């Protein structure tokens, strides 16, 4: 490998291009000193002790030749008789890819730009503003996943422990960091009704037929089993 | 190799709305156990879903699946094991809701024996079905180790993430993981048996040709089998693992990611990148211990903030700038 090859170029040894600033030389040296320090985390298992000390010596020699502008000028003059302009390395070269890696042409594949996001409060920017959260409650009983698939959509829904109450729904939602505003956007149900629903304010909720629809939408939004959620919640509304 | 496998036409996939090119497979490997792969997978999946992507998390840790726990769920009744054993036909049958809009889970096999002996055709079947899912991102949580089962999932991914923690054992294992993965990839384009044998021998520390790194391997191939060199070089160049450093406690830990990238380039000839880091925080294990979804449980923690940044960077294909850049 490269270490036992011919004496290397000082710029290469520091993973820099010939156009590097004095500051870059300084910082690259500090970084590489750490990289090759005795027992250093990232190299101790890759290099034999003599290889590591050889690498240290090379980096130090390069630094000594380049850190002082006068010595650097002399080195530059001797290194390369005037020729065509050399291209400055990209940021990846700085890590030493150019110096040691076999021909690596393609840049790391960039991931396509962000995918389309639905309208609504969740869409878009990182980071989301932190939402003040209620004090954590006691450990939650983990949720059971239903054993049958929803007929309309094959994905297996979740089951909340019975009985499903407003507060259990609220806790389930909050544990997933989903806001009422978001559910409202997705379901077109007013936030106020969602609040009543989660507070078990049954007398403030709309007529049963509407309530059933609201509950179904709410459950679907959170991946809950629609029928079981609606039935369980309504059994308490009726009684 | 698995990537070239023909599409599985028995798939009764739902109507495909997302162009295939848009769909991505991301995977999280790491070579070592207990370093936060599952925690990071759940957290990245959560964040992708919270920013509007349709995500399927797959617990591909077939022997020790526990991704459901990171999501606050019990082990689902149906898992990848049922799909592998053909107790269900469709991968959709083992897809479960997580309660987070847009985020769904395929749980790992609960059947340990079935998982331990997963065959190549089964892997191909899983991968084809996953690729056919109508979602934006499929995120694979890989198990510990560098076995073929794990590496093959890592290699077919569009984004291959390597989790490390700033500890010697983790870093040693991640180098082993990188070499194993790369050699497996090279094996696929070796062309002839002699080159294949050379590649296989490279993982043996006392191999006759004195090959210790991919750089050595390429040199020996160039000497002995010049015809095969070009194809191998191309594979090496296309191999691009991305490091995520987890459990960072100070600035030196943070720098480890850059050091890994530099060491990979200089001494393995591998072009890796540093995608981001996540600080060590009590809030993380506290959430895990209470079986809560960390990202929602401690949304305002620094670790959660770093995961949001990491997700954004991965979507943009950005990497952490070098210390002096
Ligand atoms: N950033 C962090 N800060 C604090 N604790 C963490 C952090 N990341 C992970 N942990 C702790 O490490 C434990 C192991 O994490 P996790 O289960 O995700 O690891 P893993 O790599 O998936 O393990 P396995 O190989 O066994 O699947 C977690 O339970 C959590 O307590
Ligand atoms: Mg795990």
mmCIF file with all atom_site columns, N, CA and C in Angstrom, chain A residues 158-221:
data_model
loop_
_atom_site.group_PDB
_atom_site.id
_atom_site.type_symbol
_atom_site.label_atom_id
_atom_site.label_alt_id
_atom_site.label_comp_id
_atom_site.label_asym_id
_atom_site.label_entity_id
_atom_site.label_seq_id
_atom_site.pdbx_PDB_ins_code
_atom_site.Cartn_x
_atom_site.Cartn_y
_atom_site.Cartn_z
_atom_site.occupancy
_atom_site.B_iso_or_equiv
_atom_site.pdbx_formal_charge
_atom_site.auth_seq_id
_atom_site.auth_comp_id
_atom_site.auth_asym_id
_atom_site.auth_atom_id
_atom_site.pdbx_PDB_model_num
ATOM 1   N N  . UNK A 1 158 ? -53.479 -1.015 14.775 1.00 0.00 ? 158 UNK A N  1
ATOM 2   C CA . UNK A 1 158 ? -53.131 -1.192 16.184 1.00 0.00 ? 158 UNK A CA 1
ATOM 3   C C  . UNK A 1 158 ? -54.384 -1.264 17.037 1.00 0.00 ? 158 UNK A C  1
ATOM 4   N N  . UNK A 1 159 ? -54.250 -1.964 18.150 1.00 0.00 ? 159 UNK A N  1
ATOM 5   C CA . UNK A 1 159 ? -55.351 -2.062 19.090 1.00 0.00 ? 159 UNK A CA 1
ATOM 6   C C  . UNK A 1 159 ? -54.959 -1.402 20.399 1.00 0.00 ? 159 UNK A C  1
ATOM 7   N N  . UNK A 1 160 ? -55.820 -0.511 20.870 1.00 0.00 ? 160 UNK A N  1
ATOM 8   C CA . UNK A 1 160 ? -55.596 0.057  22.195 1.00 0.00 ? 160 UNK A CA 1
ATOM 9   C C  . UNK A 1 160 ? -56.281 -0.860 23.202 1.00 0.00 ? 160 UNK A C  1
ATOM 10  N N  . UNK A 1 161 ? -55.735 -0.912 24.412 1.00 0.00 ? 161 UNK A N  1
ATOM 11  C CA . UNK A 1 161 ? -56.419 -1.722 25.418 1.00 0.00 ? 161 UNK A CA 1
ATOM 12  C C  . UNK A 1 161 ? -57.820 -1.168 25.690 1.00 0.00 ? 161 UNK A C  1
ATOM 13  N N  . UNK A 1 162 ? -58.754 -2.045 25.942 1.00 0.00 ? 162 UNK A N  1
ATOM 14  C CA . UNK A 1 162 ? -60.131 -1.626 26.214 1.00 0.00 ? 162 UNK A CA 1
ATOM 15  C C  . UNK A 1 162 ? -60.232 -1.170 27.668 1.00 0.00 ? 162 UNK A C  1
ATOM 16  N N  . UNK A 1 163 ? -61.110 -0.257 28.019 1.00 0.00 ? 163 UNK A N  1
ATOM 17  C CA . UNK A 1 163 ? -61.939 0.481  27.082 1.00 0.00 ? 163 UNK A CA 1
ATOM 18  C C  . UNK A 1 163 ? -61.163 1.653  26.485 1.00 0.00 ? 163 UNK A C  1
ATOM 19  N N  . UNK A 1 164 ? -61.489 1.987  25.268 1.00 0.00 ? 164 UNK A N  1
ATOM 20  C CA . UNK A 1 164 ? -60.843 3.129  24.633 1.00 0.00 ? 164 UNK A CA 1
ATOM 21  C C  . UNK A 1 164 ? -61.547 4.400  25.103 1.00 0.00 ? 164 UNK A C  1
ATOM 22  N N  . UNK A 1 165 ? -60.815 5.238  25.834 1.00 0.00 ? 165 UNK A N  1
ATOM 23  C CA . UNK A 1 165 ? -61.396 6.483  26.334 1.00 0.00 ? 165 UNK A CA 1
ATOM 24  C C  . UNK A 1 165 ? -60.714 7.662  25.665 1.00 0.00 ? 165 UNK A C  1
ATOM 25  N N  . UNK A 1 166 ? -61.266 8.852  25.871 1.00 0.00 ? 166 UNK A N  1
ATOM 26  C CA . UNK A 1 166 ? -60.632 10.056 25.350 1.00 0.00 ? 166 UNK A CA 1
ATOM 27  C C  . UNK A 1 166 ? -59.194 10.164 25.822 1.00 0.00 ? 166 UNK A C  1
ATOM 28  N N  . UNK A 1 167 ? -58.957 10.062 27.139 1.00 0.00 ? 167 UNK A N  1
ATOM 29  C CA . UNK A 1 167 ? -57.572 10.176 27.617 1.00 0.00 ? 167 UNK A CA 1
ATOM 30  C C  . UNK A 1 167 ? -56.627 9.097  27.055 1.00 0.00 ? 167 UNK A C  1
ATOM 31  N N  . UNK A 1 168 ? -57.112 7.881  26.829 1.00 0.00 ? 168 UNK A N  1
ATOM 32  C CA . UNK A 1 168 ? -56.186 6.885  26.262 1.00 0.00 ? 168 UNK A CA 1
ATOM 33  C C  . UNK A 1 168 ? -55.838 7.263  24.822 1.00 0.00 ? 168 UNK A C  1
ATOM 34  N N  . UNK A 1 169 ? -56.803 7.795  24.113 1.00 0.00 ? 169 UNK A N  1
ATOM 35  C CA . UNK A 1 169 ? -56.517 8.239  22.743 1.00 0.00 ? 169 UNK A CA 1
ATOM 36  C C  . UNK A 1 169 ? -55.507 9.364  22.764 1.00 0.00 ? 169 UNK A C  1
ATOM 37  N N  . UNK A 1 170 ? -55.713 10.293 23.683 1.00 0.00 ? 170 UNK A N  1
ATOM 38  C CA . UNK A 1 170 ? -54.838 11.454 23.755 1.00 0.00 ? 170 UNK A CA 1
ATOM 39  C C  . UNK A 1 170 ? -53.412 11.015 24.080 1.00 0.00 ? 170 UNK A C  1
ATOM 40  N N  . UNK A 1 171 ? -53.295 10.115 25.029 1.00 0.00 ? 171 UNK A N  1
ATOM 41  C CA . UNK A 1 171 ? -51.969 9.679  25.426 1.00 0.00 ? 171 UNK A CA 1
ATOM 42  C C  . UNK A 1 171 ? -51.270 8.949  24.264 1.00 0.00 ? 171 UNK A C  1
ATOM 43  N N  . UNK A 1 172 ? -52.038 8.119  23.588 1.00 0.00 ? 172 UNK A N  1
ATOM 44  C CA . UNK A 1 172 ? -51.483 7.410  22.440 1.00 0.00 ? 172 UNK A CA 1
ATOM 45  C C  . UNK A 1 172 ? -50.967 8.402  21.396 1.00 0.00 ? 172 UNK A C  1
ATOM 46  N N  . UNK A 1 173 ? -51.762 9.400  21.129 1.00 0.00 ? 173 UNK A N  1
ATOM 47  C CA . UNK A 1 173 ? -51.379 10.407 20.129 1.00 0.00 ? 173 UNK A CA 1
ATOM 48  C C  . UNK A 1 173 ? -50.137 11.169 20.580 1.00 0.00 ? 173 UNK A C  1
ATOM 49  N N  . UNK A 1 174 ? -50.156 11.600 21.852 1.00 0.00 ? 174 UNK A N  1
ATOM 50  C CA . UNK A 1 174 ? -49.034 12.408 22.335 1.00 0.00 ? 174 UNK A CA 1
ATOM 51  C C  . UNK A 1 174 ? -47.735 11.609 22.388 1.00 0.00 ? 174 UNK A C  1
ATOM 52  N N  . UNK A 1 175 ? -47.835 10.348 22.683 1.00 0.00 ? 175 UNK A N  1
ATOM 53  C CA . UNK A 1 175 ? -46.619 9.526  22.723 1.00 0.00 ? 175 UNK A CA 1
ATOM 54  C C  . UNK A 1 175 ? -45.975 9.411  21.352 1.00 0.00 ? 175 UNK A C  1
ATOM 55  N N  . UNK A 1 176 ? -46.711 9.725  20.335 1.00 0.00 ? 176 UNK A N  1
ATOM 56  C CA . UNK A 1 176 ? -46.168 9.695  18.982 1.00 0.00 ? 176 UNK A CA 1
ATOM 57  C C  . UNK A 1 176 ? -45.861 11.084 18.435 1.00 0.00 ? 176 UNK A C  1
ATOM 58  N N  . UNK A 1 177 ? -46.054 12.056 19.294 1.00 0.00 ? 177 UNK A N  1
ATOM 59  C CA . UNK A 1 177 ? -45.706 13.420 18.899 1.00 0.00 ? 177 UNK A CA 1
ATOM 60  C C  . UNK A 1 177 ? -46.605 13.985 17.815 1.00 0.00 ? 177 UNK A C  1
ATOM 61  N N  . UNK A 1 178 ? -47.825 13.481 17.737 1.00 0.00 ? 178 UNK A N  1
ATOM 62  C CA . UNK A 1 178 ? -48.755 13.971 16.718 1.00 0.00 ? 178 UNK A CA 1
ATOM 63  C C  . UNK A 1 178 ? -49.643 15.038 17.363 1.00 0.00 ? 178 UNK A C  1
ATOM 64  N N  . UNK A 1 179 ? -49.772 16.176 16.723 1.00 0.00 ? 179 UNK A N  1
ATOM 65  C CA . UNK A 1 179 ? -50.578 17.254 17.307 1.00 0.00 ? 179 UNK A CA 1
ATOM 66  C C  . UNK A 1 179 ? -52.026 17.171 16.825 1.00 0.00 ? 179 UNK A C  1
ATOM 67  N N  . UNK A 1 180 ? -52.911 17.795 17.592 1.00 0.00 ? 180 UNK A N  1
ATOM 68  C CA . UNK A 1 180 ? -54.318 17.844 17.177 1.00 0.00 ? 180 UNK A CA 1
ATOM 69  C C  . UNK A 1 180 ? -54.464 18.659 15.906 1.00 0.00 ? 180 UNK A C  1
ATOM 70  N N  . UNK A 1 181 ? -53.647 19.693 15.787 1.00 0.00 ? 181 UNK A N  1
ATOM 71  C CA . UNK A 1 181 ? -53.725 20.525 14.583 1.00 0.00 ? 181 UNK A CA 1
ATOM 72  C C  . UNK A 1 181 ? -53.465 19.666 13.348 1.00 0.00 ? 181 UNK A C  1
ATOM 73  N N  . UNK A 1 182 ? -52.523 18.754 13.481 1.00 0.00 ? 182 UNK A N  1
ATOM 74  C CA . UNK A 1 182 ? -52.200 17.884 12.351 1.00 0.00 ? 182 UNK A CA 1
ATOM 75  C C  . UNK A 1 182 ? -53.369 16.945 12.028 1.00 0.00 ? 182 UNK A C  1
ATOM 76  N N  . UNK A 1 183 ? -53.948 16.363 13.060 1.00 0.00 ? 183 UNK A N  1
ATOM 77  C CA . UNK A 1 183 ? -55.088 15.469 12.817 1.00 0.00 ? 183 UNK A CA 1
ATOM 78  C C  . UNK A 1 183 ? -56.227 16.259 12.200 1.00 0.00 ? 183 UNK A C  1
ATOM 79  N N  . UNK A 1 184 ? -56.391 17.470 12.671 1.00 0.00 ? 184 UNK A N  1
ATOM 80  C CA . UNK A 1 184 ? -57.442 18.317 12.138 1.00 0.00 ? 184 UNK A CA 1
ATOM 81  C C  . UNK A 1 184 ? -57.213 18.579 10.652 1.00 0.00 ? 184 UNK A C  1
ATOM 82  N N  . UNK A 1 185 ? -55.960 18.859 10.283 1.00 0.00 ? 185 UNK A N  1
ATOM 83  C CA . UNK A 1 185 ? -55.640 19.094 8.872  1.00 0.00 ? 185 UNK A CA 1
ATOM 84  C C  . UNK A 1 185 ? -55.934 17.866 8.030  1.00 0.00 ? 185 UNK A C  1
ATOM 85  N N  . UNK A 1 186 ? -55.574 16.728 8.570  1.00 0.00 ? 186 UNK A N  1
ATOM 86  C CA . UNK A 1 186 ? -55.753 15.498 7.798  1.00 0.00 ? 186 UNK A CA 1
ATOM 87  C C  . UNK A 1 186 ? -57.202 15.055 7.709  1.00 0.00 ? 186 UNK A C  1
ATOM 88  N N  . UNK A 1 187 ? -57.953 15.300 8.775  1.00 0.00 ? 187 UNK A N  1
ATOM 89  C CA . UNK A 1 187 ? -59.318 14.751 8.817  1.00 0.00 ? 187 UNK A CA 1
ATOM 90  C C  . UNK A 1 187 ? -60.384 15.796 8.530  1.00 0.00 ? 187 UNK A C  1
ATOM 91  N N  . UNK A 1 188 ? -59.971 17.073 8.551  1.00 0.00 ? 188 UNK A N  1
ATOM 92  C CA . UNK A 1 188 ? -60.922 18.183 8.380  1.00 0.00 ? 188 UNK A CA 1
ATOM 93  C C  . UNK A 1 188 ? -61.901 18.283 9.548  1.00 0.00 ? 188 UNK A C  1
ATOM 94  N N  . UNK A 1 189 ? -61.541 17.688 10.667 1.00 0.00 ? 189 UNK A N  1
ATOM 95  C CA . UNK A 1 189 ? -62.367 17.832 11.868 1.00 0.00 ? 189 UNK A CA 1
ATOM 96  C C  . UNK A 1 189 ? -61.781 18.975 12.690 1.00 0.00 ? 189 UNK A C  1
ATOM 97  N N  . UNK A 1 190 ? -62.649 19.846 13.197 1.00 0.00 ? 190 UNK A N  1
ATOM 98  C CA . UNK A 1 190 ? -62.174 20.990 13.972 1.00 0.00 ? 190 UNK A CA 1
ATOM 99  C C  . UNK A 1 190 ? -61.414 20.560 15.217 1.00 0.00 ? 190 UNK A C  1
ATOM 100 N N  . UNK A 1 191 ? -60.377 21.345 15.531 1.00 0.00 ? 191 UNK A N  1
ATOM 101 C CA . UNK A 1 191 ? -59.550 21.026 16.700 1.00 0.00 ? 191 UNK A CA 1
ATOM 102 C C  . UNK A 1 191 ? -60.408 20.966 17.969 1.00 0.00 ? 191 UNK A C  1
ATOM 103 N N  . UNK A 1 192 ? -61.406 21.852 18.037 1.00 0.00 ? 192 UNK A N  1
ATOM 104 C CA . UNK A 1 192 ? -62.240 21.900 19.237 1.00 0.00 ? 192 UNK A CA 1
ATOM 105 C C  . UNK A 1 192 ? -62.949 20.555 19.464 1.00 0.00 ? 192 UNK A C  1
ATOM 106 N N  . UNK A 1 193 ? -63.491 19.989 18.406 1.00 0.00 ? 193 UNK A N  1
ATOM 107 C CA . UNK A 1 193 ? -64.173 18.696 18.555 1.00 0.00 ? 193 UNK A CA 1
ATOM 108 C C  . UNK A 1 193 ? -63.180 17.609 18.956 1.00 0.00 ? 193 UNK A C  1
ATOM 109 N N  . UNK A 1 194 ? -61.989 17.689 18.379 1.00 0.00 ? 194 UNK A N  1
ATOM 110 C CA . UNK A 1 194 ? -60.974 16.686 18.729 1.00 0.00 ? 194 UNK A CA 1
ATOM 111 C C  . UNK A 1 194 ? -60.625 16.788 20.213 1.00 0.00 ? 194 UNK A C  1
ATOM 112 N N  . UNK A 1 195 ? -60.593 18.023 20.700 1.00 0.00 ? 195 UNK A N  1
ATOM 113 C CA . UNK A 1 195 ? -60.307 18.219 22.127 1.00 0.00 ? 195 UNK A CA 1
ATOM 114 C C  . UNK A 1 195 ? -61.420 17.628 22.993 1.00 0.00 ? 195 UNK A C  1
ATOM 115 N N  . UNK A 1 196 ? -62.672 17.885 22.608 1.00 0.00 ? 196 UNK A N  1
ATOM 116 C CA . UNK A 1 196 ? -63.801 17.317 23.358 1.00 0.00 ? 196 UNK A CA 1
ATOM 117 C C  . UNK A 1 196 ? -63.713 15.800 23.356 1.00 0.00 ? 196 UNK A C  1
ATOM 118 N N  . UNK A 1 197 ? -63.381 15.276 22.179 1.00 0.00 ? 197 UNK A N  1
ATOM 119 C CA . UNK A 1 197 ? -63.302 13.820 22.020 1.00 0.00 ? 197 UNK A CA 1
ATOM 120 C C  . UNK A 1 197 ? -62.275 13.223 22.975 1.00 0.00 ? 197 UNK A C  1
ATOM 121 N N  . UNK A 1 198 ? -61.132 13.887 23.048 1.00 0.00 ? 198 UNK A N  1
ATOM 122 C CA . UNK A 1 198 ? -60.056 13.362 23.903 1.00 0.00 ? 198 UNK A CA 1
ATOM 123 C C  . UNK A 1 198 ? -60.301 13.651 25.379 1.00 0.00 ? 198 UNK A C  1
ATOM 124 N N  . UNK A 1 199 ? -61.193 14.599 25.675 1.00 0.00 ? 199 UNK A N  1
ATOM 125 C CA . UNK A 1 199 ? -61.470 14.934 27.077 1.00 0.00 ? 199 UNK A CA 1
ATOM 126 C C  . UNK A 1 199 ? -62.713 14.194 27.575 1.00 0.00 ? 199 UNK A C  1
ATOM 127 N N  . UNK A 1 200 ? -63.244 13.327 26.740 1.00 0.00 ? 200 UNK A N  1
ATOM 128 C CA . UNK A 1 200 ? -64.475 12.605 27.087 1.00 0.00 ? 200 UNK A CA 1
ATOM 129 C C  . UNK A 1 200 ? -65.623 13.558 27.443 1.00 0.00 ? 200 UNK A C  1
ATOM 130 N N  . UNK A 1 201 ? -65.630 14.708 26.786 1.00 0.00 ? 201 UNK A N  1
ATOM 131 C CA . UNK A 1 201 ? -66.758 15.638 27.038 1.00 0.00 ? 201 UNK A CA 1
ATOM 132 C C  . UNK A 1 201 ? -67.910 15.243 26.122 1.00 0.00 ? 201 UNK A C  1
ATOM 133 N N  . UNK A 1 202 ? -68.493 14.143 26.465 1.00 0.00 ? 202 UNK A N  1
ATOM 134 C CA . UNK A 1 202 ? -69.500 13.531 25.590 1.00 0.00 ? 202 UNK A CA 1
ATOM 135 C C  . UNK A 1 202 ? -70.666 14.449 25.280 1.00 0.00 ? 202 UNK A C  1
ATOM 136 N N  . UNK A 1 203 ? -71.058 15.263 26.260 1.00 0.00 ? 203 UNK A N  1
ATOM 137 C CA . UNK A 1 203 ? -72.242 16.103 26.018 1.00 0.00 ? 203 UNK A CA 1
ATOM 138 C C  . UNK A 1 203 ? -71.936 17.222 25.017 1.00 0.00 ? 203 UNK A C  1
ATOM 139 N N  . UNK A 1 204 ? -70.665 17.562 24.862 1.00 0.00 ? 204 UNK A N  1
ATOM 140 C CA . UNK A 1 204 ? -70.318 18.613 23.896 1.00 0.00 ? 204 UNK A CA 1
ATOM 141 C C  . UNK A 1 204 ? -70.067 18.055 22.495 1.00 0.00 ? 204 UNK A C  1
ATOM 142 N N  . UNK A 1 205 ? -70.073 16.759 22.368 1.00 0.00 ? 205 UNK A N  1
ATOM 143 C CA . UNK A 1 205 ? -69.779 16.151 21.062 1.00 0.00 ? 205 UNK A CA 1
ATOM 144 C C  . UNK A 1 205 ? -71.015 16.140 20.182 1.00 0.00 ? 205 UNK A C  1
ATOM 145 N N  . UNK A 1 206 ? -70.808 16.104 18.888 1.00 0.00 ? 206 UNK A N  1
ATOM 146 C CA . UNK A 1 206 ? -71.966 16.129 17.977 1.00 0.00 ? 206 UNK A CA 1
ATOM 147 C C  . UNK A 1 206 ? -72.773 14.832 18.041 1.00 0.00 ? 206 UNK A C  1
ATOM 148 N N  . UNK A 1 207 ? -73.873 14.822 17.323 1.00 0.00 ? 207 UNK A N  1
ATOM 149 C CA . UNK A 1 207 ? -74.770 13.669 17.292 1.00 0.00 ? 207 UNK A CA 1
ATOM 150 C C  . UNK A 1 207 ? -73.992 12.400 16.935 1.00 0.00 ? 207 UNK A C  1
ATOM 151 N N  . UNK A 1 208 ? -74.510 11.291 17.425 1.00 0.00 ? 208 UNK A N  1
ATOM 152 C CA . UNK A 1 208 ? -73.825 10.004 17.323 1.00 0.00 ? 208 UNK A CA 1
ATOM 153 C C  . UNK A 1 208 ? -73.323 9.681  15.922 1.00 0.00 ? 208 UNK A C  1
ATOM 154 N N  . UNK A 1 209 ? -74.151 9.954  14.931 1.00 0.00 ? 209 UNK A N  1
ATOM 155 C CA . UNK A 1 209 ? -73.784 9.594  13.565 1.00 0.00 ? 209 UNK A CA 1
ATOM 156 C C  . UNK A 1 209 ? -72.543 10.362 13.111 1.00 0.00 ? 209 UNK A C  1
ATOM 157 N N  . UNK A 1 210 ? -72.436 11.636 13.502 1.00 0.00 ? 210 UNK A N  1
ATOM 158 C CA . UNK A 1 210 ? -71.239 12.415 13.159 1.00 0.00 ? 210 UNK A CA 1
ATOM 159 C C  . UNK A 1 210 ? -70.048 11.950 13.988 1.00 0.00 ? 210 UNK A C  1
ATOM 160 N N  . UNK A 1 211 ? -70.331 11.752 15.265 1.00 0.00 ? 211 UNK A N  1
ATOM 161 C CA . UNK A 1 211 ? -69.264 11.343 16.168 1.00 0.00 ? 211 UNK A CA 1
ATOM 162 C C  . UNK A 1 211 ? -68.590 10.073 15.676 1.00 0.00 ? 211 UNK A C  1
ATOM 163 N N  . UNK A 1 212 ? -69.409 9.148  15.206 1.00 0.00 ? 212 UNK A N  1
ATOM 164 C CA . UNK A 1 212 ? -68.889 7.887  14.689 1.00 0.00 ? 212 UNK A CA 1
ATOM 165 C C  . UNK A 1 212 ? -67.907 8.141  13.544 1.00 0.00 ? 212 UNK A C  1
ATOM 166 N N  . UNK A 1 213 ? -68.310 9.043  12.667 1.00 0.00 ? 213 UNK A N  1
ATOM 167 C CA . UNK A 1 213 ? -67.447 9.386  11.535 1.00 0.00 ? 213 UNK A CA 1
ATOM 168 C C  . UNK A 1 213 ? -66.154 10.036 11.993 1.00 0.00 ? 213 UNK A C  1
ATOM 169 N N  . UNK A 1 214 ? -66.259 10.945 12.953 1.00 0.00 ? 214 UNK A N  1
ATOM 170 C CA . UNK A 1 214 ? -65.072 11.627 13.481 1.00 0.00 ? 214 UNK A CA 1
ATOM 171 C C  . UNK A 1 214 ? -64.102 10.615 14.085 1.00 0.00 ? 214 UNK A C  1
ATOM 172 N N  . UNK A 1 215 ? -64.671 9.731  14.900 1.00 0.00 ? 215 UNK A N  1
ATOM 173 C CA . UNK A 1 215 ? -63.836 8.735  15.566 1.00 0.00 ? 215 UNK A CA 1
ATOM 174 C C  . UNK A 1 215 ? -63.113 7.852  14.561 1.00 0.00 ? 215 UNK A C  1
ATOM 175 N N  . UNK A 1 216 ? -63.843 7.484  13.532 1.00 0.00 ? 216 UNK A N  1
ATOM 176 C CA . UNK A 1 216 ? -63.251 6.612  12.508 1.00 0.00 ? 216 UNK A CA 1
ATOM 177 C C  . UNK A 1 216 ? -62.087 7.319  11.831 1.00 0.00 ? 216 UNK A C  1
ATOM 178 N N  . UNK A 1 217 ? -62.279 8.595  11.505 1.00 0.00 ? 217 UNK A N  1
ATOM 179 C CA . UNK A 1 217 ? -61.217 9.361  10.863 1.00 0.00 ? 217 UNK A CA 1
ATOM 180 C C  . UNK A 1 217 ? -60.009 9.506  11.781 1.00 0.00 ? 217 UNK A C  1
ATOM 181 N N  . UNK A 1 218 ? -60.301 9.804  13.025 1.00 0.00 ? 218 UNK A N  1
ATOM 182 C CA . UNK A 1 218 ? -59.236 9.965  14.019 1.00 0.00 ? 218 UNK A CA 1
ATOM 183 C C  . UNK A 1 218 ? -58.436 8.671  14.123 1.00 0.00 ? 218 UNK A C  1
ATOM 184 N N  . UNK A 1 219 ? -59.144 7.554  14.250 1.00 0.00 ? 219 UNK A N  1
ATOM 185 C CA . UNK A 1 219 ? -58.483 6.254  14.402 1.00 0.00 ? 219 UNK A CA 1
ATOM 186 C C  . UNK A 1 219 ? -57.636 5.932  13.175 1.00 0.00 ? 219 UNK A C  1
ATOM 187 N N  . UNK A 1 220 ? -58.182 6.186  12.003 1.00 0.00 ? 220 UNK A N  1
ATOM 188 C CA . UNK A 1 220 ? -57.477 5.864  10.759 1.00 0.00 ? 220 UNK A CA 1
ATOM 189 C C  . UNK A 1 220 ? -56.183 6.673  10.665 1.00 0.00 ? 220 UNK A C  1
ATOM 190 N N  . UNK A 1 221 ? -56.304 7.915  11.067 1.00 0.00 ? 221 UNK A N  1
ATOM 191 C CA . UNK A 1 221 ? -55.160 8.822  11.026 1.00 0.00 ? 221 UNK A CA 1
ATOM 192 C C  . UNK A 1 221 ? -53.997 8.274  11.851 1.00 0.00 ? 221 UNK A C  1
#
